CSV table of C-alpha atoms in Angstrom, one decimal:
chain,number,residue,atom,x,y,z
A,1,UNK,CA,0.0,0.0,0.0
A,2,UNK,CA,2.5,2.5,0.7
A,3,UNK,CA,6.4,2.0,-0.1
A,4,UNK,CA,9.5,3.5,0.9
A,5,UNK,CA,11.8,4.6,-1.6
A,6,UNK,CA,15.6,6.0,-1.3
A,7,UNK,CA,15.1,9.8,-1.4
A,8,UNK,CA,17.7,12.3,-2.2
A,9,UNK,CA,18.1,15.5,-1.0
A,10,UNK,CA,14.7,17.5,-1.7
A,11,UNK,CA,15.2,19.3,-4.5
A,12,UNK,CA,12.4,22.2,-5.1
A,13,UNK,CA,10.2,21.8,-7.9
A,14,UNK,CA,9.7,24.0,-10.9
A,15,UNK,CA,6.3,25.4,-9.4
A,16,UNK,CA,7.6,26.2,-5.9
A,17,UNK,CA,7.1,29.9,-6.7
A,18,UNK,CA,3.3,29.4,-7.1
A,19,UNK,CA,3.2,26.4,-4.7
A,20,UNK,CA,4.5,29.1,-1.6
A,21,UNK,CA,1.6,31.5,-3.3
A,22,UNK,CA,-1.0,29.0,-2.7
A,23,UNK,CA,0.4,28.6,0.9
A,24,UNK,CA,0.4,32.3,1.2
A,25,UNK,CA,-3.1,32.8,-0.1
A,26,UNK,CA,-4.0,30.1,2.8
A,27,UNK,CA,-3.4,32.6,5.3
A,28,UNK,CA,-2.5,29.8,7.7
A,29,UNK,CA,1.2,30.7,8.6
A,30,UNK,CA,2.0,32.5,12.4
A,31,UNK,CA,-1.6,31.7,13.4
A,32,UNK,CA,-2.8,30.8,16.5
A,33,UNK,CA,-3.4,26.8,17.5
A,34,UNK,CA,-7.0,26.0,16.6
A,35,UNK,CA,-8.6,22.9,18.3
A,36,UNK,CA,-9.3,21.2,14.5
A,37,UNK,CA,-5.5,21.0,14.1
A,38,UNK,CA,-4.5,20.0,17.3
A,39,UNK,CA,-7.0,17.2,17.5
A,40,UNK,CA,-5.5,15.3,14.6
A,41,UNK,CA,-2.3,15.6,15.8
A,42,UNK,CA,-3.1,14.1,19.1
A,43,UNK,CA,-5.1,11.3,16.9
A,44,UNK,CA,-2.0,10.9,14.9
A,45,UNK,CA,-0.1,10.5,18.1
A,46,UNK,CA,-2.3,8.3,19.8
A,47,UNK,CA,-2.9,5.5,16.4
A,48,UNK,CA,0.7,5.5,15.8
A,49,UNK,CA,1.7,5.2,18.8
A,50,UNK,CA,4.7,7.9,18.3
A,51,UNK,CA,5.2,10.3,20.7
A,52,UNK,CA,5.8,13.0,18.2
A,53,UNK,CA,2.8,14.5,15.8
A,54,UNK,CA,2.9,17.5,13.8
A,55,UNK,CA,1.5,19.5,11.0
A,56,UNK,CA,3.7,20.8,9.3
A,57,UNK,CA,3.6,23.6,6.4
A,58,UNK,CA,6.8,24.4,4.8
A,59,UNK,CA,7.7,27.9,3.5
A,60,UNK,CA,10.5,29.6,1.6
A,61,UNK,CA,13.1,28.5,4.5
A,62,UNK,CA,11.6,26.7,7.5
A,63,UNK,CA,9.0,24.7,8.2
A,64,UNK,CA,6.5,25.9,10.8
A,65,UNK,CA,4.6,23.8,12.9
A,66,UNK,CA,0.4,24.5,12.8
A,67,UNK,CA,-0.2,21.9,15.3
A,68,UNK,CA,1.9,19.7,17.8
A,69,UNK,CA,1.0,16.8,19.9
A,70,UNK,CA,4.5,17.2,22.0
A,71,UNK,CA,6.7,20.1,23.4
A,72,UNK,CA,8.4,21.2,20.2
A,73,UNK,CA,9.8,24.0,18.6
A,74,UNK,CA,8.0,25.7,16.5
A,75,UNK,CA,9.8,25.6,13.8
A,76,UNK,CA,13.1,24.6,12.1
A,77,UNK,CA,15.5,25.3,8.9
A,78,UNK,CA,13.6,24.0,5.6
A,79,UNK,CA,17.1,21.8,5.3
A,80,UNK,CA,16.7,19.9,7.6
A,81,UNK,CA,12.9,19.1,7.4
A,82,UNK,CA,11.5,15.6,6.3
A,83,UNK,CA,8.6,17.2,4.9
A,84,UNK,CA,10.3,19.3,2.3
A,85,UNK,CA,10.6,15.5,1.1
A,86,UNK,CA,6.9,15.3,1.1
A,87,UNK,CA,6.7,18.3,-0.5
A,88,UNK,CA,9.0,17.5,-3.5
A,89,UNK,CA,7.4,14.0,-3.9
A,90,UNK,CA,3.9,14.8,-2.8
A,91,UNK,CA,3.7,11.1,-1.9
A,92,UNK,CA,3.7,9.4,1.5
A,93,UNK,CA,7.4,9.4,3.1
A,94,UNK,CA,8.1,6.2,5.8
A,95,UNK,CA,11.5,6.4,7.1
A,96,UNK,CA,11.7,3.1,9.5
A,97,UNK,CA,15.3,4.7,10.6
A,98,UNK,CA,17.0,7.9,9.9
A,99,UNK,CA,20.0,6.9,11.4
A,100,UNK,CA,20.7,4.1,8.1
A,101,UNK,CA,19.1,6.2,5.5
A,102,UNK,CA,20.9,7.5,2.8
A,103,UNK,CA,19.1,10.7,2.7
A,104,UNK,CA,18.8,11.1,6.3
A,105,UNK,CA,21.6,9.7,8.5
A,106,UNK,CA,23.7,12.9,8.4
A,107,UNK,CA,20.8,15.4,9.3
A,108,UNK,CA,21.0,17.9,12.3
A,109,UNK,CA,17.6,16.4,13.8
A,110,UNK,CA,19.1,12.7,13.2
A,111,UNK,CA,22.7,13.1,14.7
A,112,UNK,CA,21.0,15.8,17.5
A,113,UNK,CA,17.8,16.8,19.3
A,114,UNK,CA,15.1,15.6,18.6
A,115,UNK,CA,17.2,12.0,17.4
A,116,UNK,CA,14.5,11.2,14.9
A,117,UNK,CA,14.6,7.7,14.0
A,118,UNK,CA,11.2,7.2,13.0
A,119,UNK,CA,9.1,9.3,10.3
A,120,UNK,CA,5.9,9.1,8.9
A,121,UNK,CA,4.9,11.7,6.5
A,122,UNK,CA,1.8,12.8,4.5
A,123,UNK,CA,1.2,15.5,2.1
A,124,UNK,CA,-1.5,18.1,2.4
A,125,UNK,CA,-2.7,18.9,-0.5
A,126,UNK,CA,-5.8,21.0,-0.7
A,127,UNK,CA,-8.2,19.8,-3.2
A,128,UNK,CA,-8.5,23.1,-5.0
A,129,UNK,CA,-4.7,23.4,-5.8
A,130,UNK,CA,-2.3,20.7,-6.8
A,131,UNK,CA,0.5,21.6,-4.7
A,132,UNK,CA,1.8,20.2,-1.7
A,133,UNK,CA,1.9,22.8,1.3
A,134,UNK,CA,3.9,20.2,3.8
A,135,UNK,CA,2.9,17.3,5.7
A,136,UNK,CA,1.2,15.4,8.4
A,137,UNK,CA,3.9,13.8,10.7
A,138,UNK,CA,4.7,11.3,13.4
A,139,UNK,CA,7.7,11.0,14.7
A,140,UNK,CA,9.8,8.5,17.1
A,141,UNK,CA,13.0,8.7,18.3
A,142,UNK,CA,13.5,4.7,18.2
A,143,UNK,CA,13.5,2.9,15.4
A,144,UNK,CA,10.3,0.3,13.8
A,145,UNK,CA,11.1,-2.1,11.2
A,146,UNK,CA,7.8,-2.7,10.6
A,147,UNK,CA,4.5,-0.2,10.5
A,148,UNK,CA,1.1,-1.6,9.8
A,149,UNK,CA,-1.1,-0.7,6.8
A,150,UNK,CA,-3.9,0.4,9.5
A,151,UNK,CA,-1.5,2.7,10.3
A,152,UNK,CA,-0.9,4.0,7.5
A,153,UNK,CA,-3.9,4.1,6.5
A,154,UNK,CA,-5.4,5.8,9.2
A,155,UNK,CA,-2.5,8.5,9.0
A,156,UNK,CA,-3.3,8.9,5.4
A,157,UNK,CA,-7.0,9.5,6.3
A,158,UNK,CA,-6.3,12.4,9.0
A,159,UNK,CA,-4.0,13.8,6.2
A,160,UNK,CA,-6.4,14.3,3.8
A,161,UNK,CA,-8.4,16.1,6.5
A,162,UNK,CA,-5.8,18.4,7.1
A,163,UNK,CA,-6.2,19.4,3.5
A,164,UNK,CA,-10.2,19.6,3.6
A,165,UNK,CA,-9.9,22.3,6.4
A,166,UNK,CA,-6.6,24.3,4.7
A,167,UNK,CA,-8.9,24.3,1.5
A,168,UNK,CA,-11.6,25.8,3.2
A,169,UNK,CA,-9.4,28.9,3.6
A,170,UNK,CA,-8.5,29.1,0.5
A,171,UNK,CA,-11.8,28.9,-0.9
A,172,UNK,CA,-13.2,31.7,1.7
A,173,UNK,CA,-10.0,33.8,0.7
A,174,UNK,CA,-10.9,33.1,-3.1
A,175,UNK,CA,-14.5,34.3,-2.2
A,176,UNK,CA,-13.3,37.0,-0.7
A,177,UNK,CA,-11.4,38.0,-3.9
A,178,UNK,CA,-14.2,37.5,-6.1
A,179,UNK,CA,-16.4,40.1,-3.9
A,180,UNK,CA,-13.5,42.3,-4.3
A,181,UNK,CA,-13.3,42.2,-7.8
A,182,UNK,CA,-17.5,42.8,-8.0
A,183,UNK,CA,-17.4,45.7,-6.0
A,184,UNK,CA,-14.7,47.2,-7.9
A,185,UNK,CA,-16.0,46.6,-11.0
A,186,UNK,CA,-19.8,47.9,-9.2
A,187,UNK,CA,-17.9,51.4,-8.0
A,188,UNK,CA,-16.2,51.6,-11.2
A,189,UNK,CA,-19.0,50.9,-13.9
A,190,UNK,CA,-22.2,52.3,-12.2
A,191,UNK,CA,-21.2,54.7,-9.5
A,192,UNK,CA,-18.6,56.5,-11.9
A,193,UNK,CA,-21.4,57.0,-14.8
A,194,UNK,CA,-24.3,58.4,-11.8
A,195,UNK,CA,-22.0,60.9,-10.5
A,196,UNK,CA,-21.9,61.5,-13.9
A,197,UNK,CA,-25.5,62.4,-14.8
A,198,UNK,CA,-25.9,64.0,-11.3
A,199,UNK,CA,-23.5,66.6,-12.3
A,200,UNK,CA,-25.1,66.9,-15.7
A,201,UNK,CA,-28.6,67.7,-14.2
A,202,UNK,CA,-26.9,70.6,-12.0
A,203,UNK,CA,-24.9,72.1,-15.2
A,204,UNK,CA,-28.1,71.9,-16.9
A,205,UNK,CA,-30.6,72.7,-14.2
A,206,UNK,CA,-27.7,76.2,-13.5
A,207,UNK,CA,-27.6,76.9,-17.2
A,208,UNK,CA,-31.2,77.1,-17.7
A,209,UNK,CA,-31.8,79.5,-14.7
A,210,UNK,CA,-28.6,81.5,-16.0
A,211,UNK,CA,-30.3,81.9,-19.3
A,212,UNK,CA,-34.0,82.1,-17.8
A,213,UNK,CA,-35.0,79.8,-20.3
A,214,UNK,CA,-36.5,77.0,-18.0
A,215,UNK,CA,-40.5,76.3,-17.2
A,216,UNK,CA,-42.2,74.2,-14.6
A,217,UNK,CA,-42.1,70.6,-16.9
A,218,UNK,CA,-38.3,71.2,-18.0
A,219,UNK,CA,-37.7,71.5,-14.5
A,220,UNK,CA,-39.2,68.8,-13.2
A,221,UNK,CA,-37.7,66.4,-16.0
A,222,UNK,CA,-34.3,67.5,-14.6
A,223,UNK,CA,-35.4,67.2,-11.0
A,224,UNK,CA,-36.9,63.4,-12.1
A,225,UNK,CA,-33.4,62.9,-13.8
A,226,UNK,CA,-31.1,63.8,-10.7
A,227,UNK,CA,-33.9,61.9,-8.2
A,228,UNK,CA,-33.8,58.5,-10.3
A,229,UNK,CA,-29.5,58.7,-10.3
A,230,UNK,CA,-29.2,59.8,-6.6
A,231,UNK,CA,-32.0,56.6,-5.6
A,232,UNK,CA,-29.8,54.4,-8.1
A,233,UNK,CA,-26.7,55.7,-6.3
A,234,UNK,CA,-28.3,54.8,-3.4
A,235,UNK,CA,-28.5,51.1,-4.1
A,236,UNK,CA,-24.8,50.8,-5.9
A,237,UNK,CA,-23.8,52.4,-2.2
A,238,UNK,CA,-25.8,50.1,0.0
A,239,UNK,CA,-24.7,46.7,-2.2
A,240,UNK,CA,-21.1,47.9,-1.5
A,241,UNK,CA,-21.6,48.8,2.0
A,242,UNK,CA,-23.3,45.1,2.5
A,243,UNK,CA,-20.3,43.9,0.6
A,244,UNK,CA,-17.8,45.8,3.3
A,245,UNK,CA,-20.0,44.1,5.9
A,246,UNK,CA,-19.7,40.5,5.1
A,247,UNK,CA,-15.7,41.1,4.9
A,248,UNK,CA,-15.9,43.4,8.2
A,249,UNK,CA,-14.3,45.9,6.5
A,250,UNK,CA,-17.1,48.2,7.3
A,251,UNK,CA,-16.6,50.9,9.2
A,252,UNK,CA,-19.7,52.8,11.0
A,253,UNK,CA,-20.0,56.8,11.4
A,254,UNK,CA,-21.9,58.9,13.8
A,255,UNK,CA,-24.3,61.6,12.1
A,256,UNK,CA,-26.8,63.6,13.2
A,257,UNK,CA,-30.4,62.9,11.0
A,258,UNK,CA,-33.4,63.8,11.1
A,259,UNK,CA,-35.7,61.1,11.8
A,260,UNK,CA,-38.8,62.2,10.4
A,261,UNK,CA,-37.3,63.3,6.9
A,262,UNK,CA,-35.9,59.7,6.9
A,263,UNK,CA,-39.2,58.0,7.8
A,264,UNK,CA,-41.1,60.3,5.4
A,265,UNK,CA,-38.4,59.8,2.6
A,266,UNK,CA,-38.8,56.1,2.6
């Protein structure tokens, strides 16, 4: 079910540019623990029986640690992290001991603290993006010649749902960009053109009194033409501020009104 294989050195791939994008977009890095993560990692801990569990999400030049089921630092050097492995491969990674692999047996968290033996890695790969942001780890400092398929399985499993939540930020961030975009597009293409024919009624409403050449119907045509922009304007404004609402970007401001003109005007 799942192999190991000799790995060399990570090497980044050709798409790591947009792969640390995607990460980025995720909004995910420097956060705060959240109890999702840390269950899984204390799930992880608890089937594989390894003392260490993390998830891990590698950037530019560590790997930082979103969840930990042990006292761990919070992050280390991407050169010495097992999960840039993951990343390059986006497969499964079992290292049954670190201390005879090829890849592994000279590395600062082999020969010193933390003495990984042990590793168990799988990628996390949100379902809207095809790149690998790091891994779901175990880790023990003892050697195992042997680790079950339930195991694995079972690892592989609280993986994927380490994608499913990560992919639900990036789908609320690409929401958020999409209203962003329609409300641009909103205050550019209808509120731009209103202000427009608002200003037009006054030049035109100021020209005919100038040149006294205005009657009672003319000027209520231009009066109907500034009402029907400024109650258009009205709705552009209020779908905006809604939008500024749903992203709490909205920002309230005390005025004095008069309540009866409001109530009357409605």
């Amino acid at each position: 079910f799942f192999g190991l294989s000799v790995m060399p050195p990570a090497q980044r791939r050709a798409d790591e540019a947009d792969r640390r994008k995607t990460l980025l977009k995720a909004r995910i890095l420097d956060t705060p623990p959240e109890k999702e993560y840390d269950d899984i990692v204390q799930m992880v801990s608890r089937l594989s029986g390894f003392p260490i569990a993390l998830v891990s999400l590698v950037d530019e030049h560590r790997q930082w640690f979103k969840a930990k089921a042990c006292e761990f630092p919070d992050k280390t050097d991407r050169t010495v992290s097992f999960c840039d492995h993951v990343v390059a491969s986006r497969e499964m990674l079992v290292v049954h001991d670190a201390a005879t692999h090829p890849a592994f047996s000279d590395n600062a968290l082999v020969l010193g603290e933390p003495g990984i033996r042990c590793y168990i890695g799988y990628p996390i790969i949100p379902s809207s993006t095809e790149h690998c942001l790091g891994a779901l780890c175990c880790i023990d400092t003892v050697p195992h010649e042997e680790i079950t398929e339930d195991v694995l399985r079972h690892i592989a499993c609280l993986g994927n749902l380490v994608s499913a939540l990560i992919d639900r930020n990036l789908k609320i961030v690409s929401h958020e960009e999409k209203t962003n975009l329609f409300v641009a597009k909103i205050s550019h293409e209808l509120r731009t053109p209103l202000h427009g024919i608002l200003g037009c009624a006054r030049l035109l409403k100021e020209s005919f009194r100038v040149n006294n050449t205005i009657g009672k119907e003319e000027n209520e045509h231009v009066d109907n033409i500034a009402s029907c922009a400024n109650g258009n304007l009205r709705i552009v404004n209020d779908i905006l501020d809604l939008a500024k609402l749903q992203h709490n970007k909205f920002q309230l401001e005390n005025t004095e009104f008069d309540l009866r003109s409001c109530i009357e005007s409605a």
